[in-house]
Amino acid sequence: MILIIAMIAIPAALAIISIVVPSRISGPLTALGGLCTAACIIAADLGGASGVRAPDALSAIFLLPVAIIYGTVGLYTHWYVRAESPANSEGERYRREFLALTNAFACSEIIVPLLTNMGGLWVALETTTILSALLIRLQGTAAALEAAWKYILIASCGLAFGLVGVVLLYVAGIGPLGDHHIPQWSAYIGAAAHLNPDAVRLAFIFALIGFGTKMGLAPMHAWLPDAHGAGPTPTSAMLSGALLSDALYAILRFAAIANLAVGHGLSHILFFVVGLISLFLAAFFLLQQRDIKRMLAYSSIEHMGVIACGLAFGAPLAVAGALLHAINHSASKSLAFFAAGRLTERYETREIAGIRGGIATLPVSGTLFALAGLSLAGLPPFGIFRSELMILGGGFQSGSWILAIVVALLLAVAFAGILRWVTTTSAGSAEGEIHRGERFGAAIYAMLLGFIVVLGLGLVVPPQLTQLLERAIAIVGQAS
Amino acid sequence: MPLHHLSVPEAVAGTIAALLLLTQLALFRSVVLSELITLYAVQSLFVACICLDVGLVAGAWDLIALAILTFLFKVIALPIYMRRLMNGVSTRVEIPSKINVLLSLLIAAALVGIGCLTASQLPLKTGAFLPIADLATMLSIVFIGFLVAILRPNAFAQVIAFLTLENGVFFGAVTLAPGQPFVVGILVLFDVLVAVVVFAVLVRILVAIRSSAATAQLQELIG
């Protein structure tokens, strides 16, 4: 319990501290706080002798992406706020606001997987939207304003659909659980057989549309490339790496109830539809993208599509792959955003055409960007390769041969797109007078830490994580 | 349910549901921002009334308290706040030429039909007032709110669309699931209010940068 309190209290306290103390103090504190929180989450998830200390294994799984992101974002932000703001009072105001909002956003992202009350879950997700919209507009540019506006409007309207899902689930539970029940996930699971099946079906559809909007699933993804592309780099990493996973967590809670109450058919079909549309759309946008951060945003849509397809296949291997993919994607995507942020800062452009010879210009950041790109493309020995293989293997195992082949083909298209921009930006030498070389500092340590996770998860899945995955599969209720 | 079987509170609930839907449809007719805000205030008043109606019949103090809070925040505070925010901004809402008022209303009518059809397929036994009409009204208001947000390229109009959409969900929550914990209702209300403040911050910046609340100008990020 202490660890749970600590993982919420640290970022919450840092959010308040960042407003009142100078950024030269709150910056390092945020870096330290991020690492401490990550340690608390990992200890709570994997270190306990008596098992998981989070509400259950599914919560524990979805705390891990936040741990990876906040642990590295804290460090990276320490460099970012100084690099991106002038050393005057206006810059100091920006730094304080940025650090406070980043810590508050991390806190809200941690709270989401800890909640199993469906109403509370909705409130926490809406809170993440509000905080992240404020972070996106902090850039102060017209593009940032446009992205923030589209994001908060689309995500809030989408989440209203999610709230309809919560209300309908409550209605479904009135018969077996009473007029005044607490909308607790475990209560619905316990009474699944007696829930009103029609209301559960409709609740799941609304939840998938609502929380799927937040997860960036096509065709509800319109906000994602703008917000991830125009937002500050650490915010993009937090949005892509942790927030999408939070939304996935909410969907899985609904899916678990729907699977038990009305069978797997509905969730499988719907996951297939949104998964394949997302994959198709992202794969082709990846081929023709010109903006390096929007490229990474479309890659997020692609990977959310892969996860949805994994859930749709339904075989335990595929579901385990989907859950593991959420963790792998978080690690690789945050690393890619961090490194892209270093490149865009040095080249002073986000246009892929303007970035050449990334490795020669920034030996560490450029190399890590190329490696993160290869990881996102699904190459071994990185974690994403493993989880994609598990998803496809699960697809064949479940007998969905044609769909598994379609997914594999779309992944190949995305692979080609990503590989194209990785080679374009990384190889060769920079045009014009671009300063070469980089000094070791917080940003590089953050990226190296991220890279260790990306590579580590590819080489070995810790036995504690395997146990968590097995228990989480049973919770999702997809294992047949 | 035959009409003569309705009790007075049920008849009141049914009437308010119809009025709610009408105010939602009226959003398409209005091209002046102050009218949109008035419509939102009136709709919120209806929502507060139905919350009070259900609370009084069920003897639920939490719903009565929620009705009072809804009245204070949505009928009084928010409209005043939005009117202040509007100062110095063009009060006309642009209507795209391709989808005019008539066509918008036709699409909205089709959405109401979808809402009614969906609700009629769901034999919900909730013990609440007019369960089928409640669900149909909630779905229709949500769908139409979404449509208004899409079809009115004005920041204020889009915020009001979101708020009316939330009114629809709130109405559904109160009538279909009146036993929902008070704390959840309060949190949702609080969350929406905070969202509105953030919306307001963005609108202010938009107006400062572009001298207008028209969101059609936000076309930089494409592809």
XYZ file of C-alpha atoms in Angstrom:
703
model
C 0.000 0.000 0.000
C 2.886 2.349 0.783
C 4.251 1.866 -2.728
C 0.864 2.668 -4.256
C 0.590 5.835 -2.193
C 4.178 6.783 -3.079
C 3.659 6.363 -6.819
C 0.755 8.836 -6.698
C 2.112 11.166 -4.018
C 5.529 11.771 -5.611
C 4.313 13.250 -8.931
C 1.425 15.028 -7.178
C 3.821 16.677 -4.725
C 6.239 17.534 -7.543
C 3.412 19.189 -9.490
C 2.815 21.544 -6.570
C 6.522 22.046 -5.822
C 7.210 22.942 -9.465
C 4.840 25.898 -9.247
C 6.415 27.421 -6.154
C 10.151 26.709 -6.434
C 12.555 27.803 -9.210
C 12.923 25.422 -12.120
C 16.630 24.933 -11.402
C 15.471 23.049 -8.279
C 12.216 21.475 -9.525
C 13.883 20.246 -12.756
C 16.334 17.885 -11.026
C 13.619 16.997 -8.512
C 11.327 15.948 -11.356
C 14.097 13.772 -12.802
C 14.666 12.153 -9.413
C 10.938 11.876 -8.736
C 10.339 10.171 -12.079
C 12.988 7.560 -11.338
C 11.713 6.992 -7.790
C 8.129 6.619 -9.018
C 9.243 4.172 -11.696
C 11.085 2.187 -9.021
C 7.972 2.155 -6.827
C 5.812 0.917 -9.712
C 8.259 -1.820 -10.691
C 8.668 -2.882 -7.061
C 4.889 -2.945 -6.575
C 4.340 -4.842 -9.824
C 7.191 -7.302 -9.950
C 9.026 -7.249 -6.650
C 6.424 -8.334 -4.111
C 6.846 -11.779 -2.594
C 3.123 -11.964 -2.032
C 2.373 -10.993 -5.609
C 0.913 -7.893 -7.181
C 0.129 -4.951 -4.969
C -1.849 -3.079 -7.628
C -5.612 -3.877 -7.752
C -4.915 -6.842 -10.039
C -2.519 -8.140 -12.707
C -4.140 -6.089 -15.488
C -3.645 -2.892 -13.510
C -0.061 -3.958 -12.818
C 0.632 -4.541 -16.525
C -0.656 -1.100 -17.458
C 1.329 0.627 -14.747
C 4.544 -0.504 -16.456
C 4.278 1.767 -19.536
C 3.751 4.733 -17.218
C 6.787 3.660 -15.159
C 8.961 3.499 -18.272
C 7.726 6.832 -19.573
C 7.773 8.848 -16.354
C 11.151 7.425 -15.342
C 12.727 8.657 -18.562
C 10.586 11.758 -19.204
C 11.631 13.208 -15.847
C 15.283 13.043 -16.885
C 14.682 14.220 -20.439
C 12.547 17.145 -19.294
C 15.446 18.410 -17.221
C 17.321 19.051 -20.494
C 14.291 19.977 -22.560
C 12.978 22.887 -20.509
C 16.371 24.584 -20.546
C 16.924 23.984 -24.253
C 13.462 25.153 -25.286
C 13.034 28.279 -23.183
C 15.017 31.527 -22.811
C 16.881 32.222 -19.562
C 14.638 35.156 -18.596
C 11.563 35.507 -16.383
C 9.218 34.542 -19.202
C 11.270 31.404 -19.791
C 11.171 30.658 -16.078
C 7.365 30.918 -16.103
C 7.246 28.482 -19.037
C 9.574 26.067 -17.242
C 7.549 26.127 -14.033
C 4.283 25.646 -15.877
C 5.740 22.870 -18.005
C 7.216 20.962 -15.059
C 4.053 21.341 -12.956
C 1.794 20.134 -15.760
C 4.139 17.282 -16.709
C 4.163 15.959 -13.139
C 0.391 16.389 -12.802
C -0.126 14.613 -16.125
C 2.109 11.734 -14.996
C 0.150 11.510 -11.746
C -3.157 11.247 -13.619
C -1.679 8.631 -15.953
C -0.632 6.539 -12.938
C -4.058 6.829 -11.317
C -5.923 5.455 -14.367
C -4.682 1.817 -14.168
C -5.163 1.829 -10.407
C -8.886 2.418 -10.783
C -11.343 -0.409 -11.197
C -14.375 1.756 -10.553
C -15.824 2.455 -13.982
C -17.056 5.941 -13.117
C -13.761 6.883 -11.503
C -11.915 5.516 -14.514
C -13.821 7.868 -16.815
C -13.136 10.860 -14.582
C -9.402 10.040 -14.453
C -9.208 9.696 -18.241
C -10.969 13.018 -18.763
C -8.473 14.565 -16.326
C -5.585 13.275 -18.445
C -7.191 14.961 -21.480
C -7.475 18.297 -19.717
C -3.894 18.277 -18.429
C -2.338 17.104 -21.677
C -4.281 19.679 -23.727
C -2.749 22.384 -21.554
C 0.694 20.896 -22.135
C 0.234 20.755 -25.911
C -0.720 24.433 -26.169
C 2.338 25.442 -24.093
C 4.454 25.614 -27.255
C 2.588 28.830 -27.958
C 2.568 28.399 -31.736
C -0.487 28.512 -33.969
C 0.067 24.833 -34.775
C 0.160 23.949 -31.069
C -3.084 25.834 -30.481
C -4.742 24.058 -33.386
C -3.538 20.691 -32.122
C -4.667 21.411 -28.558
C -8.090 22.552 -29.735
C -8.680 19.547 -31.971
C -7.391 17.236 -29.260
C -9.527 18.473 -26.401
C -12.641 18.765 -28.546
C -12.388 15.359 -30.211
C -11.143 13.548 -27.091
C -13.771 15.151 -24.842
C -16.613 14.397 -27.251
C -15.214 10.873 -27.623
C -15.036 10.459 -23.872
C -18.670 11.557 -23.622
C -19.422 8.441 -25.669
C -17.351 6.528 -23.117
C -19.511 8.005 -20.367
C -22.604 6.726 -22.168
C -20.901 3.316 -22.003
C -20.410 3.696 -18.246
C -24.076 4.679 -17.770
C -25.298 1.767 -19.888
C -23.090 -0.652 -17.966
C -24.641 0.643 -14.770
C -28.092 0.080 -16.265
C -27.058 -3.458 -17.226
C -26.112 -4.133 -13.618
C -29.262 -2.759 -11.975
C -31.068 -6.126 -12.154
C -28.468 -8.394 -10.497
C -26.608 -5.781 -8.433
C -29.420 -3.499 -7.313
C -30.491 0.085 -7.928
C -27.727 1.585 -5.819
C -24.668 -0.522 -6.649
C -21.105 0.757 -6.834
C -19.921 0.541 -10.478
C -16.973 -1.641 -9.529
C -15.403 -3.817 -12.218
C -15.241 -6.890 -9.951
C -18.979 -6.601 -9.188
C -19.828 -6.680 -12.895
C -17.489 -9.612 -13.474
C -19.090 -11.532 -10.597
C -22.580 -10.903 -11.946
C -21.676 -11.125 -15.652
C -24.051 -13.979 -16.396
C -26.998 -11.989 -15.046
C -26.246 -8.606 -16.614
C -28.668 -7.301 -19.229
C -26.907 -8.566 -22.399
C -28.315 -5.885 -24.736
C -27.196 -3.101 -22.439
C -23.747 -4.709 -22.096
C -23.383 -4.924 -25.885
C -24.311 -1.291 -26.336
C -22.095 -0.260 -23.405
C -19.112 -2.010 -24.984
C -19.738 -0.390 -28.363
C -19.906 3.071 -26.793
C -16.855 2.375 -24.627
C -14.861 1.217 -27.648
C -15.794 4.348 -29.612
C -15.227 6.650 -26.641
C -12.040 5.265 -25.181
C -10.922 4.144 -28.663
C -10.908 7.828 -29.636
C -8.491 8.439 -26.805
C -6.461 5.379 -27.803
C -6.077 6.731 -31.323
C -7.859 3.893 -33.075
C -8.992 4.744 -36.601
C -11.385 6.152 -37.675
C -11.466 8.143 -34.403
C -7.765 9.025 -34.597
C -7.941 12.502 -36.199
C -6.528 14.332 -33.159
C -3.519 12.058 -32.675
C -1.052 13.071 -35.421
C -1.685 16.756 -34.669
C -1.328 16.492 -30.895
C 1.687 14.192 -30.966
C 3.295 16.164 -33.746
C 2.767 19.694 -32.471
C 3.159 19.071 -28.728
C 6.408 19.424 -26.771
C 8.614 16.328 -27.159
C 8.269 14.974 -23.577
C 4.493 15.461 -23.838
C 4.419 13.591 -27.154
C 6.270 10.722 -25.464
C 3.823 10.700 -22.566
C 0.813 10.863 -24.861
C 2.042 8.144 -27.155
C 3.699 5.885 -24.635
C 1.436 6.015 -21.614
C -1.856 7.703 -22.411
C -2.765 5.395 -25.276
C -2.099 2.451 -22.952
C -4.345 3.996 -20.307
C -7.197 4.210 -22.802
C -6.521 0.610 -23.839
C -6.763 -0.373 -20.177
C -10.260 1.160 -19.950
C -11.355 -0.673 -23.109
C -10.035 -3.976 -21.769
C -12.053 -3.589 -18.558
C -15.199 -3.212 -20.662
C -14.128 -6.029 -22.988
C -13.649 -8.388 -20.039
C -17.214 -7.774 -18.873
C -18.618 -8.011 -22.401
C -16.748 -11.269 -23.093
C -18.185 -12.889 -20.003
C -21.684 -11.482 -20.399
C -22.322 -11.883 -24.134
C -19.445 -14.012 -25.421
C -16.278 -13.170 -27.326
C -17.856 -12.636 -30.745
C -18.758 -8.961 -30.375
C -15.428 -7.776 -29.011
C -13.460 -9.870 -31.520
C -15.330 -8.456 -34.518
C -15.120 -4.867 -33.322
C -11.437 -5.160 -32.427
C -10.780 -6.545 -35.899
C -12.627 -3.712 -37.605
C -10.871 -0.881 -35.733
C -7.545 -2.744 -35.701
C -7.419 -3.354 -39.434
C -8.609 0.167 -40.325
C -5.944 1.623 -38.016
C -3.224 -0.573 -39.458
C -4.231 0.126 -43.044
C -4.462 3.866 -42.597
C -1.258 4.196 -40.579
C 0.762 1.958 -42.888
C 0.010 4.108 -45.915
C 0.423 7.431 -44.128
C 3.806 6.197 -42.906
C 4.925 5.774 -46.501
C 4.268 9.405 -47.464
C 4.916 11.320 -44.263
C 7.148 14.401 -44.326
C 7.137 15.465 -40.675
C 9.303 13.403 -38.338
C 7.018 13.708 -35.287
C 3.830 13.089 -37.250
C 5.567 10.013 -38.631
C 5.994 8.742 -35.088
C 2.363 9.606 -34.365
C 1.170 7.475 -37.286
C 3.429 4.724 -36.039
C 1.483 4.896 -32.755
C -1.784 4.407 -34.650
C -0.190 1.437 -36.398
C 0.840 -0.173 -33.130
C -2.557 0.449 -31.516
C -4.018 -1.310 -34.543
C -1.657 -4.241 -34.000
C -2.756 -4.467 -30.358
C -6.434 -4.378 -31.353
C -5.810 -7.188 -33.863
C -4.036 -9.205 -31.157
C -7.056 -8.846 -28.896
C -9.311 -9.793 -31.793
C -7.442 -13.037 -32.480
C -8.351 -14.017 -28.926
C -5.852 -16.852 -28.537
C -3.953 -16.602 -25.231
C -0.674 -16.151 -27.113
C -2.070 -13.257 -29.136
C -3.618 -11.562 -26.087
C -0.346 -11.928 -24.171
C 1.429 -10.491 -27.226
C -1.002 -7.546 -27.308
C -0.426 -6.755 -23.636
C 3.344 -7.080 -24.016
C 3.156 -4.949 -27.151
C 1.636 -2.093 -25.132
C 4.737 -2.127 -22.887
C 7.203 -2.519 -25.765
C 5.566 0.222 -27.770
C 5.776 2.618 -24.831
C 9.496 2.014 -24.413
C 10.373 2.248 -28.112
C 8.097 5.191 -28.888
C 9.307 7.333 -26.008
C 12.914 6.647 -27.046
C 12.083 7.585 -30.644
C 10.365 10.816 -29.580
C 13.248 11.767 -27.294
C 15.820 11.224 -30.027
C 13.623 12.951 -32.631
C 13.353 15.894 -30.246
C 17.156 16.148 -30.127
C 17.368 16.007 -33.921
C 14.659 18.622 -34.484
C 16.322 20.891 -31.946
C 19.705 20.625 -33.673
C 18.401 20.863 -37.260
C 15.715 23.422 -36.309
C 13.138 21.645 -38.455
C 10.664 18.786 -38.192
C 10.714 18.164 -41.929
C 12.290 14.805 -42.715
C 13.773 16.318 -45.873
C 15.711 18.775 -43.723
C 17.295 16.142 -41.494
C 20.232 14.298 -43.024
C 23.162 12.499 -41.432
C 21.608 12.272 -37.960
C 24.213 9.772 -36.754
C 27.138 11.899 -37.950
C 25.684 15.065 -36.407
C 24.470 13.657 -33.098
C 26.379 10.385 -32.594
C 24.412 9.178 -29.568
C 20.954 10.658 -30.232
C 21.157 9.932 -33.968
C 22.172 6.322 -33.378
C 19.480 5.823 -30.746
C 16.903 7.341 -33.111
C 17.877 4.855 -35.810
C 17.730 1.967 -33.318
C 14.346 3.119 -31.978
C 13.123 3.299 -35.570
C 14.298 -0.234 -36.261
C 12.576 -1.358 -33.072
C 9.321 0.347 -34.114
C 9.614 -1.303 -37.528
C 9.585 -4.647 -35.737
C 13.132 -5.854 -36.250
C 14.905 -8.237 -33.857
C 16.363 -8.213 -31.254
C 13.964 -5.596 -29.911
C 10.816 -6.189 -27.835
C 8.332 -5.206 -30.528
C 9.590 -8.016 -32.758
C 8.807 -10.497 -30.002
C 5.314 -9.173 -29.286
C 4.357 -8.855 -32.955
C 5.498 -12.431 -33.496
C 3.358 -13.524 -30.541
C 0.323 -11.706 -31.978
C 0.756 -13.223 -35.441
C 1.474 -16.643 -33.937
C -1.685 -16.330 -31.871
C -3.571 -15.382 -35.019
C -2.499 -18.560 -36.781
C -3.137 -20.542 -33.586
C -6.716 -19.266 -33.429
C -7.300 -20.336 -37.021
C -7.667 -16.798 -38.400
C -5.138 -17.466 -41.155
C -6.363 -14.933 -43.694
C -6.618 -12.124 -41.175
C -3.195 -12.943 -39.762
C -1.734 -12.769 -43.273
C -3.469 -9.422 -43.900
C -2.017 -8.075 -40.645
C 1.434 -9.349 -41.629
C 1.180 -7.657 -45.062
C 0.128 -4.332 -43.540
C 2.989 -4.610 -41.061
C 5.323 -5.097 -44.008
C 4.036 -1.862 -45.603
C 4.565 0.006 -42.311
C 8.008 -1.579 -42.030
C 8.945 -0.193 -45.452
C 7.708 3.278 -44.492
C 9.606 3.396 -41.213
C 12.784 1.959 -42.691
C 12.677 4.614 -45.405
C 12.683 7.535 -42.964
C 15.194 5.904 -40.640
C 17.748 5.569 -43.433
C 16.918 9.014 -44.845
C 17.454 10.840 -41.574
C 20.277 8.772 -40.125
C 22.665 8.000 -42.970
C 25.012 10.336 -44.847
C 26.096 13.732 -43.656
C 24.252 16.937 -42.856
C 23.780 19.621 -45.491
C 24.782 23.154 -44.589
C 26.525 24.287 -41.451
C 25.115 22.097 -38.718
C 27.126 21.854 -35.513
C 28.354 18.291 -34.927
C 28.704 16.391 -31.681
C 26.821 16.361 -28.394
C 27.597 16.486 -24.718
C 26.456 13.847 -22.268
C 23.653 15.091 -20.062
C 20.214 14.297 -18.684
C 18.635 13.836 -22.114
C 21.208 11.246 -23.173
C 20.947 9.394 -19.884
C 17.166 9.291 -20.356
C 17.554 7.856 -23.844
C 20.171 5.311 -22.789
C 17.898 4.187 -19.973
C 15.046 3.880 -22.461
C 17.231 1.924 -24.850
C 18.216 -0.557 -22.124
C 14.494 -1.254 -21.592
C 13.803 -1.557 -25.328
C 16.667 -3.993 -25.832
C 16.145 -5.795 -22.530
C 12.503 -6.584 -23.268
C 13.576 -7.962 -26.626
C 16.241 -10.220 -25.188
C 14.378 -11.541 -22.192
C 10.936 -11.299 -20.613
C 11.395 -11.476 -16.824
C 9.569 -14.433 -15.223
C 7.602 -12.049 -13.002
C 6.332 -10.264 -16.096
C 5.406 -13.588 -17.692
C 3.377 -14.454 -14.594
C 1.677 -11.086 -14.708
C 0.820 -11.596 -18.377
C -0.683 -15.016 -17.689
C -2.866 -13.636 -14.931
C -3.836 -10.623 -17.009
C -4.971 -12.869 -19.882
C -7.312 -14.662 -17.496
C -8.677 -11.286 -16.344
C -9.319 -10.034 -19.843
C -11.344 -13.206 -20.277
C -10.147 -13.819 -23.792
C -8.410 -17.100 -23.127
C -10.543 -19.840 -24.513
C -46.474 2.276 -21.848
C -49.983 3.750 -22.505
C -50.148 7.428 -21.669
C -52.983 7.089 -19.136
C -50.778 4.789 -17.026
C -48.198 7.506 -16.450
C -47.977 9.058 -13.011
C -47.511 12.830 -12.729
C -43.709 12.613 -12.164
C -43.397 10.244 -15.129
C -45.436 12.590 -17.311
C -43.235 15.485 -16.176
C -40.125 13.449 -17.010
C -41.493 12.598 -20.444
C -42.357 16.202 -21.188
C -38.937 17.407 -20.097
C -37.296 14.738 -22.261
C -39.188 16.077 -25.286
C -38.245 19.668 -24.430
C -34.602 18.671 -24.047
C -34.602 17.188 -27.511
C -36.257 20.276 -28.952
C -33.654 22.589 -27.437
C -30.966 20.369 -28.887
C -32.504 20.579 -32.363
C -32.853 24.346 -31.973
C -29.046 24.584 -31.832
C -29.052 24.148 -35.620
C -31.493 26.977 -36.148
C -29.501 29.541 -34.212
C -26.710 31.528 -35.837
C -26.056 33.977 -32.996
C -23.774 32.964 -30.123
C -25.848 34.549 -27.374
C -28.847 32.495 -28.539
C -26.764 29.329 -28.355
C -25.756 30.149 -24.784
C -29.386 30.835 -23.851
C -30.405 27.526 -25.394
C -27.734 25.762 -23.340
C -28.927 27.469 -20.151
C -32.529 26.478 -20.876
C -31.507 22.910 -21.632
C -29.503 22.766 -18.409
C -32.549 24.051 -16.531
C -34.543 21.138 -17.939
C -31.821 18.721 -16.853
C -31.819 20.222 -13.347
C -35.631 19.909 -13.258
C -35.592 16.256 -14.219
C -32.876 15.583 -11.659
C -35.069 17.254 -9.023
C -38.141 15.353 -10.229
C -36.401 11.973 -9.952
C -34.814 12.969 -6.628
C -38.139 13.997 -5.098
C -39.957 10.867 -6.264
C -37.167 8.547 -5.114
C -36.571 10.559 -1.938
C -32.887 10.696 -2.888
C -31.219 13.703 -1.264
C -28.106 13.245 -3.399
C -30.090 13.774 -6.608
C -31.768 16.832 -5.140
C -28.332 18.205 -4.217
C -27.086 17.375 -7.718
C -30.078 19.239 -9.189
C -29.211 22.328 -7.140
C -25.532 22.126 -8.157
C -26.518 21.651 -11.799
C -28.733 24.719 -11.584
C -26.035 26.837 -9.976
C -23.227 25.809 -12.301
C -24.891 25.127 -15.634
C -27.862 27.476 -15.612
C -26.265 30.460 -13.904
C -22.455 30.348 -13.626
C -21.399 28.831 -16.965
C -23.652 30.962 -19.211
C -22.467 34.133 -17.412
C -18.839 33.014 -17.806
C -19.324 32.289 -21.498
C -21.021 35.606 -22.157
C -18.074 37.387 -20.546
C -15.691 35.358 -22.665
C -17.566 36.475 -25.773
C -16.923 40.167 -25.195
C -15.294 41.738 -28.228
C -15.776 38.674 -30.426
C -18.042 38.409 -33.450
C -21.333 36.965 -32.205
C -22.353 35.298 -35.436
C -21.730 31.604 -36.019
C -20.597 30.711 -39.492
C -22.764 28.142 -41.263
C -21.034 26.172 -44.007
C -22.746 26.683 -47.347
C -22.755 23.003 -48.290
C -24.666 21.867 -45.204
C -27.246 24.532 -44.472
C -29.765 24.687 -41.627
C -32.391 22.587 -43.417
C -29.988 19.814 -44.339
C -28.533 19.864 -40.811
C -32.017 19.406 -39.366
C -32.709 16.526 -41.722
C -29.497 14.788 -40.655
C -30.407 15.476 -37.018
C -33.863 13.976 -37.570
C -32.209 10.870 -39.002
C -29.997 10.676 -35.911
C -33.045 10.904 -33.655
C -34.495 8.029 -35.666
C -31.331 5.991 -35.079
C -31.490 6.806 -31.363
C -35.153 5.711 -31.143
C -34.496 2.570 -33.166
C -31.541 1.584 -30.978
C -33.515 2.228 -27.810
C -36.503 0.236 -29.037
C -34.236 -2.776 -29.562
C -33.148 -2.652 -25.930
C -35.814 -3.838 -23.525
C -34.189 -2.258 -20.482
C -35.870 -2.948 -17.189
C -34.412 -0.305 -14.962
C -37.308 0.673 -12.763
C -36.622 4.237 -13.836
C -38.930 6.664 -15.589
C -39.788 5.885 -19.205
C -36.718 3.726 -19.769
C -37.054 3.473 -23.544
C -37.833 7.165 -24.089
C -34.967 8.077 -21.752
C -32.446 6.027 -23.669
C -33.695 7.324 -27.016
C -33.480 10.912 -25.792
C -29.993 10.436 -24.368
C -28.671 8.847 -27.561
C -30.343 11.452 -29.784
C -28.934 14.360 -27.778
C -25.447 12.827 -27.813
C -25.549 12.205 -31.566
C -26.905 15.673 -32.346
C -24.357 17.324 -30.025
C -21.621 15.558 -31.918
C -23.118 16.709 -35.214
C -23.265 20.337 -34.043
C -19.587 20.173 -33.052
C -18.749 18.932 -36.555
C -20.974 21.306 -38.523
C -20.382 24.603 -36.711
C -16.783 25.783 -37.268
C -16.825 28.180 -34.332
C -14.995 27.618 -31.056
C -17.898 28.830 -28.874
C -20.450 26.781 -30.783
C -18.239 23.694 -30.458
C -17.871 24.172 -26.706
C -21.650 24.527 -26.382
C -22.100 21.403 -28.506
C -19.826 19.496 -26.122
C -21.741 20.844 -23.129
C -25.123 19.875 -24.559
C -23.720 16.470 -25.403
C -22.713 16.124 -21.764
C -26.199 17.305 -20.741
C -27.599 14.394 -22.713
C -25.390 11.886 -20.909
C -26.199 13.510 -17.573
C -29.924 13.253 -18.338
C -29.490 9.568 -19.216
C -27.481 8.883 -16.067
C -30.101 10.514 -13.846
C -33.146 8.889 -15.411
C -31.799 5.476 -16.397
C -29.518 4.901 -13.417
C -30.700 7.192 -10.614
C -28.906 5.059 -8.046
C -25.457 5.941 -9.385
C -23.211 7.006 -6.551
C -23.397 10.687 -5.746
C -19.639 10.976 -5.736
C -19.412 9.866 -9.384
C -22.026 12.446 -10.390
C -20.148 15.205 -8.614
C -16.814 14.154 -10.109
C -18.254 14.109 -13.618
C -19.769 17.558 -13.062
C -16.489 18.881 -11.696
C -14.511 17.350 -14.553
C -16.748 18.943 -17.149
C -16.405 22.311 -15.468
C -12.626 22.070 -15.481
C -12.769 21.051 -19.146
C -14.787 24.173 -19.877
C -12.162 26.340 -18.188
C -9.489 24.752 -20.393
C -11.697 25.261 -23.446
C -12.026 28.889 -22.400
C -8.254 29.313 -22.116
C -7.830 27.961 -25.636
C -10.648 30.114 -27.023
C -9.021 33.229 -25.534
C -5.705 32.368 -27.189
C -7.486 31.604 -30.464
C -9.274 34.947 -30.420
C -6.052 36.758 -29.481
C -4.089 35.152 -32.313
C -6.736 35.122 -35.044
C -9.076 37.925 -33.923
C -11.948 35.499 -34.370
C -13.364 32.310 -32.853
C -13.727 30.652 -36.242
C -12.126 27.220 -36.162
C -12.276 26.871 -39.944
C -8.979 28.777 -39.980
C -7.293 25.968 -38.063
C -6.145 24.100 -41.137
C -2.379 24.139 -40.752
C -1.972 20.572 -39.577
C -2.884 18.260 -42.422
C -1.643 14.865 -43.581
